[in-house]
């Protein structure tokens, strides 16, 4: 899949975004994409970033795209397209 992180925030408000793979009990199996303000800088963004995961066994999994706002009032954005 593909993901990017775009923020208008600044440190110390280390907002972040992630793509995670969860098992049926909602435990995190993998985090194939992660970015935060400390990585991209004030008002920064990542490029569209390819991610993938190879499963070790068959099962039912959830692909989760999430964003966390670290207290401030600015808006952040994460977009994910999975193939």
Coordinates of N, CA, C and O in Angstrom, one line a residue:
X1 N 0.8 -1.2 0.0 CA 0.0 0.0 0.0 C 0.9 1.2 0.0 O 2.1 1.2 0.0
X2 N 0.2 2.4 0.0 CA 0.9 3.7 0.0 C 0.3 4.6 1.1 O -0.9 4.5 1.4
X3 N 1.2 5.4 1.8 CA 0.7 6.3 2.8 C 1.5 7.5 2.8 O 2.7 7.5 2.3
X4 N 1.0 8.6 3.4 CA 1.8 9.8 3.6 C 1.3 10.5 4.9 O 0.1 10.2 5.3
X5 N 2.1 11.4 5.5 CA 1.8 12.1 6.6 C 2.0 13.6 6.3 O 3.0 14.0 5.8
X6 N 1.0 14.4 6.6 CA 1.1 15.9 6.4 C 0.6 16.6 7.6 O -0.4 16.2 8.2
X7 N 1.4 17.5 8.1 CA 1.1 18.2 9.4 C 1.3 19.7 9.2 O 2.1 20.2 8.4
X8 N 0.5 20.4 10.0 CA 0.7 21.9 10.2 C 1.3 22.2 11.6 O 1.4 23.4 11.9
X9 N 1.6 21.2 12.3 CA 2.0 21.3 13.7 C 3.5 21.5 13.9 O 4.2 21.5 12.9
X10 N 3.9 21.7 15.1 CA 5.3 22.0 15.5 C 5.6 21.3 16.8 O 4.7 20.9 17.6
X11 N 6.9 21.1 17.1 CA 7.3 20.6 18.4 C 7.1 21.6 19.4 O 7.2 22.8 19.2
X12 N 6.7 21.3 20.6 CA 6.7 19.9 21.2 C 5.5 19.1 21.0 O 5.3 18.0 21.6
X13 N 4.6 19.5 20.1 CA 3.4 18.7 19.8 C 3.7 17.7 18.7 O 3.5 17.9 17.5
X14 N 4.2 16.6 19.2 CA 4.7 15.6 18.2 C 3.6 14.7 17.7 O 3.6 13.5 18.0
X15 N 2.7 15.3 16.9 CA 1.6 14.5 16.3 C 2.3 13.4 15.4 O 3.4 13.6 14.9
X16 N 1.5 12.4 15.2 CA 2.0 11.2 14.4 C 0.9 10.5 13.6 O -0.2 10.7 13.9
X17 N 1.4 9.8 12.7 CA 0.5 8.9 11.9 C 1.1 7.6 11.7 O 2.3 7.5 11.6
X18 N 0.3 6.6 11.5 CA 0.8 5.2 11.3 C -0.2 4.4 10.5 O -1.4 4.6 10.6
X19 N 0.4 3.4 9.9 CA -0.4 2.3 9.3 C 0.0 1.1 10.1 O 1.2 0.8 10.2
X20 N -1.0 0.5 10.7 CA -0.7 -0.7 11.6 C -1.5 -1.9 11.1 O -2.6 -1.7 10.5
X21 N -1.0 -3.1 11.4 CA -1.7 -4.3 11.1 C -2.0 -4.9 12.4 O -1.1 -5.1 13.3
X22 N -3.3 -5.2 12.6 CA -3.8 -5.8 13.9 C -4.3 -7.2 13.7 O -4.9 -7.5 12.7
X23 N -4.1 -8.0 14.8 CA -4.7 -9.3 14.7 C -6.2 -9.3 15.2 O -6.7 -8.2 15.5
X24 N -6.8 -10.4 15.3 CA -8.3 -10.4 15.7 C -8.5 -9.9 17.1 O -9.6 -9.5 17.5
X25 N -7.4 -9.9 18.0 CA -7.5 -9.4 19.3 C -7.1 -8.0 19.4 O -7.0 -7.4 20.5
X26 N -6.9 -7.3 18.3 CA -6.5 -5.9 18.2 C -5.1 -5.7 18.7 O -4.7 -4.5 18.9
X27 N -4.3 -6.7 18.8 CA -2.8 -6.5 19.1 C -2.1 -6.1 17.8 O -2.4 -6.6 16.7
X28 N -1.1 -5.2 17.9 CA -0.4 -4.8 16.8 C 0.6 -5.9 16.3 O 1.5 -6.3 17.1
X29 N 0.4 -6.3 15.1 CA 1.3 -7.3 14.5 C 2.5 -6.6 13.8 O 3.6 -7.1 13.9
X30 N 2.3 -5.5 13.2 CA 3.3 -4.8 12.5 C 2.9 -3.3 12.3 O 1.7 -3.0 12.3
X31 N 3.9 -2.4 12.2 CA 3.7 -1.0 11.8 C 4.5 -0.7 10.6 O 5.6 -0.3 10.7
X32 N 4.0 -1.0 9.4 CA 4.8 -0.8 8.2 C 5.0 0.7 7.8 O 5.8 0.9 6.9
X33 N 4.2 1.6 8.4 CA 4.4 3.0 8.1 C 4.3 3.8 9.4 O 3.3 3.6 10.2
X34 N 5.2 4.7 9.7 CA 5.1 5.6 10.8 C 5.8 6.9 10.5 O 6.9 6.9 9.9
X35 N 5.2 8.1 10.9 CA 5.9 9.3 10.7 C 5.4 10.3 11.8 O 4.2 10.1 12.3
X36 N 6.2 11.2 12.2 CA 5.8 12.2 13.2 C 6.4 13.6 13.0 O 7.3 13.7 12.1
X37 N 6.0 14.6 13.8 CA 6.5 15.9 13.6 C 8.0 16.0 13.8 O 8.7 16.7 13.1
X38 N 8.5 15.2 14.7 CA 10.0 15.3 15.0 C 10.8 14.8 13.7 O 11.9 15.2 13.6
X39 N 10.2 14.0 12.9 CA 10.8 13.5 11.7 C 10.7 14.5 10.5 O 11.6 14.6 9.8
X40 N 9.5 15.1 10.4 CA 9.2 15.9 9.2 C 9.4 17.4 9.4 O 9.4 18.1 8.5
X41 N 9.5 17.8 10.7 CA 9.6 19.2 11.0 C 8.3 20.0 11.0 O 7.3 19.5 10.6
X42 N 8.4 21.2 11.4 CA 7.2 22.1 11.5 C 6.6 22.2 10.1 O 7.2 22.5 9.1
X43 N 5.3 21.9 10.1 CA 4.5 22.0 8.8 C 5.0 21.1 7.7 O 4.8 21.3 6.6
X44 N 5.6 20.0 8.1 CA 6.2 19.1 7.2 C 5.3 18.0 6.7 O 4.2 17.8 7.1
X45 N 5.9 17.2 5.8 CA 5.2 16.0 5.3 C 6.2 15.0 4.8 O 7.3 15.3 4.5
X46 N 5.7 13.8 4.6 CA 6.4 12.7 4.0 C 6.0 12.7 2.5 O 4.9 13.1 2.2
X47 N 6.8 12.1 1.7 CA 6.3 11.8 0.3 C 5.3 10.6 0.4 O 5.3 9.9 1.5
X48 N 4.6 10.3 -0.6 CA 3.9 9.1 -0.7 C 4.9 8.0 -0.5 O 5.9 7.9 -1.1
X49 N 4.7 7.1 0.5 CA 5.6 6.1 0.9 C 5.0 4.7 0.7 O 4.0 4.4 1.3
X50 N 5.7 3.8 0.0 CA 5.3 2.4 -0.2 C 5.5 1.6 1.1 O 6.6 1.7 1.7
X51 N 4.5 0.8 1.5 CA 4.7 -0.1 2.6 C 4.2 -1.5 2.2 O 3.3 -1.6 1.4
X52 N 4.8 -2.5 2.9 CA 4.3 -3.8 2.7 C 4.6 -4.6 4.0 O 5.4 -4.2 4.8
X53 N 3.9 -5.8 4.0 CA 4.1 -6.7 5.2 C 4.0 -8.1 4.7 O 3.0 -8.4 3.9
X54 N 4.8 -9.0 5.1 CA 4.7 -10.4 4.8 C 4.2 -11.1 6.0 O 4.9 -11.0 7.1
X55 N 3.1 -11.8 5.9 CA 2.6 -12.5 7.1 C 3.2 -13.9 7.2 O 3.5 -14.6 6.2
X56 N 3.5 -14.2 8.5 CA 4.1 -15.5 8.8 C 3.2 -16.7 8.8 O 3.6 -17.8 8.7
X57 N 1.9 -16.4 8.9 CA 0.9 -17.5 8.9 C -0.5 -16.9 8.4 O -0.7 -15.7 8.4
X58 N -1.4 -17.8 8.1 CA -2.7 -17.4 7.6 C -3.5 -16.8 8.8 O -3.2 -17.2 10.0
X59 N -4.5 -16.0 8.6 CA -5.3 -15.5 9.6 C -6.2 -14.3 9.2 O -6.2 -14.0 8.0
X60 N -6.9 -13.7 10.1 CA -7.7 -12.5 9.8 C -7.0 -11.3 10.4 O -6.7 -11.4 11.6
X61 N -6.8 -10.3 9.6 CA -6.1 -9.1 10.1 C -6.8 -7.9 9.7 O -7.6 -7.9 8.8
X62 N -6.5 -6.8 10.4 CA -7.1 -5.5 10.1 C -6.0 -4.5 9.7 O -5.0 -4.4 10.4
X63 N -6.2 -3.8 8.6 CA -5.2 -2.7 8.2 C -5.8 -1.4 8.8 O -6.9 -1.0 8.4
X64 N -5.1 -0.8 9.7 CA -5.5 0.4 10.3 C -4.7 1.6 10.0 O -3.5 1.6 10.1
X65 N -5.3 2.7 9.5 CA -4.6 4.0 9.3 C -5.1 4.9 10.4 O -6.2 5.1 10.7
X66 N -4.1 5.5 11.1 CA -4.4 6.3 12.3 C -3.6 7.5 12.4 O -2.5 7.6 11.8
X67 N -4.1 8.6 13.0 CA -3.4 9.8 13.3 C -3.6 10.2 14.7 O -4.7 10.0 15.3
X68 N -2.6 10.7 15.4 CA -2.7 11.1 16.8 C -2.3 12.6 16.9 O -1.2 13.0 16.4
X69 N -3.2 13.4 17.5 CA -3.0 14.8 17.7 C -2.4 15.0 19.1 O -3.1 14.7 20.1
X70 N -1.2 15.5 19.2 CA -0.6 15.7 20.6 C -1.0 17.0 21.2 O -0.2 18.0 21.3
X71 N -2.2 17.2 21.6 CA -2.7 18.2 22.4 C -3.1 19.5 21.6 O -4.1 20.1 21.9
X72 N -2.3 19.9 20.7 CA -2.6 21.2 20.0 C -3.8 21.2 19.2 O -4.4 20.2 18.9
X73 N -4.2 22.4 18.7 CA -5.5 22.5 18.0 C -5.3 22.4 16.4 O -6.2 22.6 15.7
X74 N -4.1 22.2 16.0 CA -3.9 22.1 14.5 C -4.3 20.8 14.0 O -4.3 19.8 14.7
X75 N -4.7 20.8 12.7 CA -5.2 19.6 12.1 C -4.0 18.8 11.4 O -3.2 19.5 10.8
X76 N -4.1 17.6 11.4 CA -3.1 16.7 10.7 C -3.9 15.8 9.7 O -5.1 15.6 9.9
X77 N -3.2 15.2 8.8 CA -3.8 14.4 7.8 C -3.0 13.2 7.5 O -1.8 13.3 7.4
X78 N -3.6 12.1 7.4 CA -3.0 10.9 6.9 C -3.9 10.3 5.8 O -5.1 10.2 6.0
X79 N -3.3 9.8 4.7 CA -4.0 9.2 3.7 C -3.4 7.8 3.4 O -2.1 7.7 3.4
X80 N -4.2 6.8 3.1 CA -3.7 5.5 2.9 C -4.4 4.9 1.7 O -5.6 5.0 1.7
X81 N -3.7 4.3 0.8 CA -4.3 3.5 -0.2 C -3.7 2.1 -0.2 O -2.4 2.0 -0.2
X82 N -4.5 1.1 0.0 CA -3.9 -0.3 0.1 C -4.3 -1.1 -1.2 O -5.4 -0.9 -1.6
X83 N -3.4 -1.8 -1.7 CA -3.7 -2.6 -2.9 C -3.6 -4.1 -2.5 O -3.0 -4.5 -1.6

